[in-house]
Coordinates of C-alpha atoms and ligand atoms in Angstrom, one line a residue:
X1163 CA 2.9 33.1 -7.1
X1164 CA 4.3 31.7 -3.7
X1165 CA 2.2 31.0 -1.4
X1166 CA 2.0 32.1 2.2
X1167 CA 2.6 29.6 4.7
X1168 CA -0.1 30.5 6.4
X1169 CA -2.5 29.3 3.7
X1170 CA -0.4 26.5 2.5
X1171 CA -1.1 24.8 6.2
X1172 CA -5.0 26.3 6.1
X1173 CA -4.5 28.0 9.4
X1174 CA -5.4 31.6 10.8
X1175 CA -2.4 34.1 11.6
X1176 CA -3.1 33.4 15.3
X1177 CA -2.9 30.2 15.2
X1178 CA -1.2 28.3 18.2
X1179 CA 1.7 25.6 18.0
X1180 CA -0.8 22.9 18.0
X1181 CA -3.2 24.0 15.8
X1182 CA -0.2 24.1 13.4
X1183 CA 0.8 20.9 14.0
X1184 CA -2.3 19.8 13.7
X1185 CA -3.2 21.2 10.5
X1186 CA 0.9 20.2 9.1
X1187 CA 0.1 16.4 10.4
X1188 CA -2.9 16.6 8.2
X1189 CA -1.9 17.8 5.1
X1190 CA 1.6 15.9 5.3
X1191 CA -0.3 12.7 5.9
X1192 CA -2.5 13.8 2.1
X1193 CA 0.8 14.6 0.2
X1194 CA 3.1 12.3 1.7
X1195 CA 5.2 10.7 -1.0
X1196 CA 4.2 6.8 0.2
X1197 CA 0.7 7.7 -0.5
X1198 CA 0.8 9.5 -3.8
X1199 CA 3.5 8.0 -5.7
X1200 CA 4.7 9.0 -9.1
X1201 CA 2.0 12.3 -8.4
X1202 CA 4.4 14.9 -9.1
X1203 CA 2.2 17.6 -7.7
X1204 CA 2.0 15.6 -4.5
X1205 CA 5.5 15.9 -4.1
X1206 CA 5.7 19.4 -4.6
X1207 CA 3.0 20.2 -2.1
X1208 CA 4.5 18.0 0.1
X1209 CA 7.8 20.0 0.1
X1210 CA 5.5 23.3 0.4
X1211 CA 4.1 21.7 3.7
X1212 CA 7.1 21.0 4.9
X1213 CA 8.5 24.4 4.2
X1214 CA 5.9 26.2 6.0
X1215 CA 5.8 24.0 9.0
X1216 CA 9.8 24.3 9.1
X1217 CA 8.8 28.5 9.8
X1218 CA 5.7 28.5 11.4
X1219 CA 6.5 25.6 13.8
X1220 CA 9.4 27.0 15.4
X1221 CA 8.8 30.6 17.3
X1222 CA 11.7 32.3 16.3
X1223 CA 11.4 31.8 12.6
X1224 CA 7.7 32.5 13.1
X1225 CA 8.4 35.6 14.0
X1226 CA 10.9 36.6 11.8
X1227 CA 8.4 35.3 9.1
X1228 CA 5.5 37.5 10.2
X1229 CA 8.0 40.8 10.2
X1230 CA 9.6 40.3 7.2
X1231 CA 7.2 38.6 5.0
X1232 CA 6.8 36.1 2.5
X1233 CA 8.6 36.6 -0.7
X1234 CA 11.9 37.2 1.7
X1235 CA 11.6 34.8 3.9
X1236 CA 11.1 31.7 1.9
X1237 CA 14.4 32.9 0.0
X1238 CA 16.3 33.0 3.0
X1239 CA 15.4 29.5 4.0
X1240 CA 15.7 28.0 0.4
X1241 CA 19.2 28.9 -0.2
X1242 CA 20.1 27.9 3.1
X1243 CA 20.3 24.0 3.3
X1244 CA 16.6 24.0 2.5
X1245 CA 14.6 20.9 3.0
X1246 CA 15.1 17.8 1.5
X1247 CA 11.8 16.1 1.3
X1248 CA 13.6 13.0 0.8
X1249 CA 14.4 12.7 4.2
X1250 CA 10.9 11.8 4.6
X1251 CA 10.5 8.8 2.2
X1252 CA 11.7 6.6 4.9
X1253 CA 8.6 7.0 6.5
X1254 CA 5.8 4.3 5.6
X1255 CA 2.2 5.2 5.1
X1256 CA 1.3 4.3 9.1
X1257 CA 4.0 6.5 10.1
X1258 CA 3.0 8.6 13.3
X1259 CA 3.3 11.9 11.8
X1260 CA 3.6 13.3 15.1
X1261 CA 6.8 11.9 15.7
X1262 CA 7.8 13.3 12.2
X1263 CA 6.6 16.4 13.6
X1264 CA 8.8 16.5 16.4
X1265 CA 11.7 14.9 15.0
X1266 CA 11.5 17.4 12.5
X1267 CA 11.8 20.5 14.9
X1268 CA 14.3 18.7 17.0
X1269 CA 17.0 18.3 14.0
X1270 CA 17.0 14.5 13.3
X1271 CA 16.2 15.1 9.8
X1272 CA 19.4 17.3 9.1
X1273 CA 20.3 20.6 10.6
X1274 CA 17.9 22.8 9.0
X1275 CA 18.5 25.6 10.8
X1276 CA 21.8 25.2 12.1
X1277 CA 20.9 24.6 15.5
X1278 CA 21.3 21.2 16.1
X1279 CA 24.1 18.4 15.3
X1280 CA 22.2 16.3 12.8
X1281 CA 24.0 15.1 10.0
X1282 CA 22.9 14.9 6.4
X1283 CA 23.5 11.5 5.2
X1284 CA 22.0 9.3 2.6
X1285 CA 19.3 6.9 3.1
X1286 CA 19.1 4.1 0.6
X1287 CA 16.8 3.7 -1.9
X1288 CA 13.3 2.1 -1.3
X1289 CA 12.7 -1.0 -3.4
X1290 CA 9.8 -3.0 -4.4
X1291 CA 9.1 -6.6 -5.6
X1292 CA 6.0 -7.8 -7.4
X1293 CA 4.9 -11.1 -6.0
X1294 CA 2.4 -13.7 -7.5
X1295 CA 0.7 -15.9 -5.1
X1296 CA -2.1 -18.1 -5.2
X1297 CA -6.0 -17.4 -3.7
X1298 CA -4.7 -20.1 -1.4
X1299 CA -1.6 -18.6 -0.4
X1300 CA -3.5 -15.4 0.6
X1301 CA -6.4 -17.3 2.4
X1302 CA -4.2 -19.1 4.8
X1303 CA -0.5 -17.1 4.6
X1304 CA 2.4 -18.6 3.4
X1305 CA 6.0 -18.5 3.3
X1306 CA 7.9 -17.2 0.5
X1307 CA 11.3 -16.7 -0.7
X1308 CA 12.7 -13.9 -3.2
X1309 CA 15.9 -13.2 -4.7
X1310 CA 16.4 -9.4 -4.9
X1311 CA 19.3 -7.9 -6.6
X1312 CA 20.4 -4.9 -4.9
X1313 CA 23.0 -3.4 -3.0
X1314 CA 23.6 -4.8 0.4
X1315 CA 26.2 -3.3 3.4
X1316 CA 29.3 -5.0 2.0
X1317 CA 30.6 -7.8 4.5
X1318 CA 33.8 -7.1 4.1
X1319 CA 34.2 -3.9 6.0
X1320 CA 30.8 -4.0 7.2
X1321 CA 29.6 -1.3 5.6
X1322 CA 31.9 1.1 6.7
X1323 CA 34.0 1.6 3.6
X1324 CA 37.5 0.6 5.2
X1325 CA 39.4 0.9 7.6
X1326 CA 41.9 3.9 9.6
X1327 CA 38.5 6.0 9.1
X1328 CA 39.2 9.9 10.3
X1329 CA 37.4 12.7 11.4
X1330 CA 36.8 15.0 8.9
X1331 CA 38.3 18.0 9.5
X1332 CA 36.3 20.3 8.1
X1333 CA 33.7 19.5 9.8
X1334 CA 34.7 18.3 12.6
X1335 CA 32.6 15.1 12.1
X1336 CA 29.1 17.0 12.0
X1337 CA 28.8 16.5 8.0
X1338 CA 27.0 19.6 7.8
X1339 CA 29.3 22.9 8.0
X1340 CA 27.6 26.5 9.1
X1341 CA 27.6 29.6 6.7
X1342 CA 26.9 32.5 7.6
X1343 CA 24.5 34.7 4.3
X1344 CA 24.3 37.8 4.5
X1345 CA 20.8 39.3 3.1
X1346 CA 19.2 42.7 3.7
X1347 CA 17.2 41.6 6.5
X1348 CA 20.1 40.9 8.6
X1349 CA 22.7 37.8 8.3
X1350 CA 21.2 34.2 8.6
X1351 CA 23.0 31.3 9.3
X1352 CA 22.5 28.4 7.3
X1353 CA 23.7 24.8 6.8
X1354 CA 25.3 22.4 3.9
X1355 CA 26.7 19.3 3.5
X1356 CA 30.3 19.3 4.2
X1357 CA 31.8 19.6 0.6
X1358 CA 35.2 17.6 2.2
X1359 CA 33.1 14.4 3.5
X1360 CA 30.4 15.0 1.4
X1361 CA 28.2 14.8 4.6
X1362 CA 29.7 12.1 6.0
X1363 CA 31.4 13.2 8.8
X1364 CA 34.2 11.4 8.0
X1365 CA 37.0 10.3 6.0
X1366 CA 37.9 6.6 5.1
X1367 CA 42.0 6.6 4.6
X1368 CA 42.4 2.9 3.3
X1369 CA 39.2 2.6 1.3
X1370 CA 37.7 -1.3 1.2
X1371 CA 39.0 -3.4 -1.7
X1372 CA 36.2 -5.1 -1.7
X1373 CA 33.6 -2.3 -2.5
X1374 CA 35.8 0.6 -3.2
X1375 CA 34.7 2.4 -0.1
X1376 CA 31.1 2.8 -1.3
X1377 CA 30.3 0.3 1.5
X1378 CA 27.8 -1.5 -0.5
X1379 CA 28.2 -4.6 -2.9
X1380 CA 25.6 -5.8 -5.5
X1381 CA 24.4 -9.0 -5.7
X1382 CA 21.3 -11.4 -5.0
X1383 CA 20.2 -11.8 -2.0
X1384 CA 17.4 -14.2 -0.8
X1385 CA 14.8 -13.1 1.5
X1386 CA 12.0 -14.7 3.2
X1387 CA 8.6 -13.1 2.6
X1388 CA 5.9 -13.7 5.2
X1389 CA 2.7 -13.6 3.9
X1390 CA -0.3 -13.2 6.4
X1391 CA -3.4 -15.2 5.9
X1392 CA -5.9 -12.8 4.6
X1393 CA -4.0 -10.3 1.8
X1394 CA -5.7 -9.0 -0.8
X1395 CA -4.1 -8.1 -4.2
X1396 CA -2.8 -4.8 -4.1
X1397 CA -1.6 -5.8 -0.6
X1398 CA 1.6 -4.3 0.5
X1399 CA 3.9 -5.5 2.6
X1400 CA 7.1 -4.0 3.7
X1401 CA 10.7 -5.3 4.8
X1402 CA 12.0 -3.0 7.0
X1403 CA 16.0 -2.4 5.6
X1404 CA 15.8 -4.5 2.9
X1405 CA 16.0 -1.9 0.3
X1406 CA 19.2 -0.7 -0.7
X1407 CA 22.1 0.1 1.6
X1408 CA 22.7 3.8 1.6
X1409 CA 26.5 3.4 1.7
X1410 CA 28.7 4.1 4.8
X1411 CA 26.8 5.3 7.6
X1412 CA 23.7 5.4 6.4
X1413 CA 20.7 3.9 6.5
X1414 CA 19.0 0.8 4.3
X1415 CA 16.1 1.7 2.5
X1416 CA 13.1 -0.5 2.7
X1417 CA 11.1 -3.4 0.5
X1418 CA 8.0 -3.0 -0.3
X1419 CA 6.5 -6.2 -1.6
X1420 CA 3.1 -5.7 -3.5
X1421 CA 0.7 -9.1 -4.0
X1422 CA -1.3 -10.0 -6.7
X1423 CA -3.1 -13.1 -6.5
X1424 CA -3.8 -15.0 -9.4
X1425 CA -7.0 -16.2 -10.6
X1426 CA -9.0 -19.2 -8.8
X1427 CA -10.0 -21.4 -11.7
X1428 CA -13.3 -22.4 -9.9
X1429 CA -13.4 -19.6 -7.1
X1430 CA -13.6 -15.5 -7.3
X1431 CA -13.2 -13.6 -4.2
X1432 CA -15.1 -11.1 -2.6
X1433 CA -14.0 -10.1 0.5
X1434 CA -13.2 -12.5 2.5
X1435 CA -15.9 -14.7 0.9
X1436 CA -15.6 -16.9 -2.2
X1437 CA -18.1 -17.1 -4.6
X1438 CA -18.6 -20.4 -6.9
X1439 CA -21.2 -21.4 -9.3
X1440 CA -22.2 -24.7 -9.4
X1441 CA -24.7 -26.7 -12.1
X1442 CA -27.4 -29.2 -10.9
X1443 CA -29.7 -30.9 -12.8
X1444 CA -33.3 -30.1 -13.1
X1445 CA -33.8 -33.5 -10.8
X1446 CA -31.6 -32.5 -8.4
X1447 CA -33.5 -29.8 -8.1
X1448 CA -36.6 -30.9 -8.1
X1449 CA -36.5 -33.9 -6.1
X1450 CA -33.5 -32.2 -4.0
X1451 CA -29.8 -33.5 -3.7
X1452 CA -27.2 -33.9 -1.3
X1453 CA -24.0 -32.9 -4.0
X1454 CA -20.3 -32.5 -3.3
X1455 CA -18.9 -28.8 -4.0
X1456 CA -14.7 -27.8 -3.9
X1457 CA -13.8 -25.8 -0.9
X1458 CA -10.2 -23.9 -0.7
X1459 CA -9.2 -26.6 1.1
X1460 CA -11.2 -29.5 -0.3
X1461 CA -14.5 -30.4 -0.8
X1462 CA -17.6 -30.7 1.0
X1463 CA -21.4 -31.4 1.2
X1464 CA -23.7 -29.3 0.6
X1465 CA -27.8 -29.8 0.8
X1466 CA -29.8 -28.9 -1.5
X1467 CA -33.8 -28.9 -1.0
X1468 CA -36.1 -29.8 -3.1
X1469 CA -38.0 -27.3 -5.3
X1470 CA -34.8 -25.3 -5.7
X1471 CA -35.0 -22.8 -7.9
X1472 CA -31.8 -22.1 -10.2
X1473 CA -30.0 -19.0 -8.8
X1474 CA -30.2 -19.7 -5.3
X1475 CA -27.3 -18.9 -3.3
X1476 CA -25.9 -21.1 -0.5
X1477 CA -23.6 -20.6 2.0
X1478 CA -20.9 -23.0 3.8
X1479 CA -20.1 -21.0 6.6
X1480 CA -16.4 -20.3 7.4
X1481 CA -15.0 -22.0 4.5
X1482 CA -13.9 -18.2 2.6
X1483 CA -10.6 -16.7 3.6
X1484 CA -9.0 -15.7 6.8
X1485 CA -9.8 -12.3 8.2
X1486 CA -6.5 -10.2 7.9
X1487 CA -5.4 -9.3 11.2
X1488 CA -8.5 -11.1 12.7
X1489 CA -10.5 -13.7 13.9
X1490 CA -12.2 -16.3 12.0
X1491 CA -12.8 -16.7 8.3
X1492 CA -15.3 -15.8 5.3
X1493 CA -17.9 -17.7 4.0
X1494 CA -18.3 -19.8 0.7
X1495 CA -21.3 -18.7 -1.2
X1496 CA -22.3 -21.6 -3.8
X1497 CA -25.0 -20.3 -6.4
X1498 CA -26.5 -23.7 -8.1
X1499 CA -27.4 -22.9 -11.9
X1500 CA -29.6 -25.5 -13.3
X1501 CA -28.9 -26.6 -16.3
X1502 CA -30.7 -27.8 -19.4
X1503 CA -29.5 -31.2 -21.1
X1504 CA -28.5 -29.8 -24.1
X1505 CA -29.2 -33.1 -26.2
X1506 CA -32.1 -35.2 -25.7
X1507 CA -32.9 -39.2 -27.4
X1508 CA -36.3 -39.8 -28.8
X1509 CA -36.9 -41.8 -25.8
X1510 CA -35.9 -39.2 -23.0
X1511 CA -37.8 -36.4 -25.6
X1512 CA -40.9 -38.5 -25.7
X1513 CA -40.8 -38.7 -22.1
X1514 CA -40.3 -34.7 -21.2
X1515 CA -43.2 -34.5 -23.5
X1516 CA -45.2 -36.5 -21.8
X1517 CA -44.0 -35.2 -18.5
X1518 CA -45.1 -31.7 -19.9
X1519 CA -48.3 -32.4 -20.7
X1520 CA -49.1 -33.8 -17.3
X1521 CA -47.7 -30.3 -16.0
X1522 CA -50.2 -28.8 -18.3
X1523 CA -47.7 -26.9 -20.6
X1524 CA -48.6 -28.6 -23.7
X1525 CA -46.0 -29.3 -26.3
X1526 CA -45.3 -26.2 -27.1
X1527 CA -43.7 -24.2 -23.6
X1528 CA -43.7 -20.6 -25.4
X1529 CA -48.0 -20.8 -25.9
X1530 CA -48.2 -21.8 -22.0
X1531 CA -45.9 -18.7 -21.5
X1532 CA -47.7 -16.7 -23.1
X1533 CA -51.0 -18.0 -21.9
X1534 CA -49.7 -17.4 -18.5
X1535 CA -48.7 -13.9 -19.0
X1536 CA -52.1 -12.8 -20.4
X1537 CA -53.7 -14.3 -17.7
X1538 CA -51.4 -12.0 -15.5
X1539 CA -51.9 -9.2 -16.9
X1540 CA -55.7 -9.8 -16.6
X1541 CA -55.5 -9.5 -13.3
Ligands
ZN2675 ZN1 33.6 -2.9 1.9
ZN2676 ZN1 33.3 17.0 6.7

């Protein structure tokens, strides 16, 4: 059924404060929410991970934890405030997990324990935005404005909610109130949100007439997207706060803007190279050709020998796409097709005949084939 906390985080029952911080970074970075979204039994493992490193990582509970075992325990913690994996959505896929690690134990996600003065507030809700943009636009970057409706820190009362704003009372402006539960282990104290502030630490006497209090409007709001040279589709790129607003106090989720980039009608990408195919005649080929091929940014000359044979690749160097978050750019591999004139006059057909011949194919190319591959396998 549940499992221990030992095993959840994969480490021994000796195990030292780093080794379990170790092994929690680890397995929070696999389940984390940003990584594995919509994956339901991410989320659930993630919550587990966070559950047993809540215990194991601080002494006190560690030690209550290895006295009075499992099935207890993780009662006595659940019923008590808990942990609310959503305070950890806020954190982007490069997040240092250490610093989750350490805020965690230090109480700046919420007073888990009761020990600390953290207060449970809401963060607003992460957002995303799925932008087109052209193979150009992500070879070179570009500048890009969206309209996002959402819910912004109303600008009336700045997000507050209004004005003559109190204390709450009840909680003396910690938004979390202690309760003591009794259990037959012995009484632990546990935390909730204040259910007079509803966590917020406060009380808002002359509520905003502009947003009711919530301390959030909806409308449009344009943003500027900066798009680095380099993105590939599937590319993410985040706005820090641009999300929604939270309402009063709290924080702004984030935007996360995902890229597709539409197809080239010459060029497909690969990499940070571009690959195009280009037809030549069987003259160009043979006599070789100096023939002008589209770049991303143009066109340019490219040289092709004579004797060429049809699938050969050529490359322009540094005419692909820039390297994200580095120096210098892709290449442009051309691969010249040859191509056979589809429709010949008596003249021109009279003349390929003739040319044939003096190649020593006779009329007929298929006998020559053949002829040829006998000959081979003769060998
Ligand atoms: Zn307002
Ligand atoms: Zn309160």
């Amino acid at each position: 059924m549940t499992k221990d906390y030992y095993d959840i985080l994969s480490v021994k029952k000796d195990a030292t404060r780093e080794d379990i911080k170790k092994a929690y970074k680890k397995k929070a970075k696999k389940y984390h929410p940003d990584l594995n979204e919509g994956d339901a039994e991410a989320a659930d493992k993630f919550k587990e991970v966070n559950e047993a490193a809540a215990t194991l990582g601080d002494d006190q509970k560690r030690k209550q934890y290895d006295t009075v075992g499992h099935a207890a325990f993780s009662q006595g913690t659940r019923g008590g405030g808990g942990f609310n994996s959503q305070d950890f959505s806020g954190f982007g896929a490069n997040a240092d997990f250490g610093d989750i690690f350490e805020n965690f134990f230090s109480g700046a996600f919420g007073d888990i324990f009761g020990g600390g003065h953290g207060r449970r507030q809401r963060r607003g809700s992460d957002l995303r935005y799925d932008l087109s943009i052209t193979l150009n636009d992500a070879a070179f970057g570009t500048n890009r404005k969206i309209r996002v409706r959402k819910h912004s820190l109303c600008e009336t009362c700045n997000g507050s909610g209004g004005s003559k704003v109190e204390t709450c009372g009840t909680c003396h402006g910690h938004g979390m109130v202690r309760q003591a539960k009794r259990t037959p282990f012995g009484i632990f104290q546990t935390t909730t949100a204040c259910p007079a502030c509803q966590g917020l630490g406060k009380r808002i006497l002359e509520p905003c007439k502009k947003c009711d209090g919530e301390g959030r409007t909806l409308a449009d709001k344009e943003l500027d997207v900066q798009i680095p040279p380099g993105v590939q589709a599937g590319s993410r790129l985040r706005l820090n706060e641009e999300g929604e607003a939270g309402g009063p106090g709290a924080t702004p989720g984030d935007l996360y803007v995902f890229l597709d980039v539409e197809a080239h009608e010459l060029f497909t990408r690969h990499g940070d190279d571009i690959l195009l195919e280009v037809p030549i005649s069987f003259f160009q080929a043979s006599f070789g050709a100096t023939i002008e091929v589209p770049t991303l940014e143009g066109k340019a000359k490219l040289k092709i020998p004579s004797g060429t044979q049809s699938g050969t690749i050529f490359r322009l160097k540094a005419q692909g796409t820039q390297r994200l978050h580095g120096h210098g750019r892709g290449d442009e591999l051309i691969t010249v097709q040859m191509e056979t004139p589809k429709k010949l006059t008596k003249k021109q057909e009279k003349l390929l005949k003739e040319l044939s011949k003096e190649f020593g194919e006779g009329a007929e190319p298929h006998k020559s084939l053949f002829a040829r591959l006998k000959k081979h396998m003769h060998k």
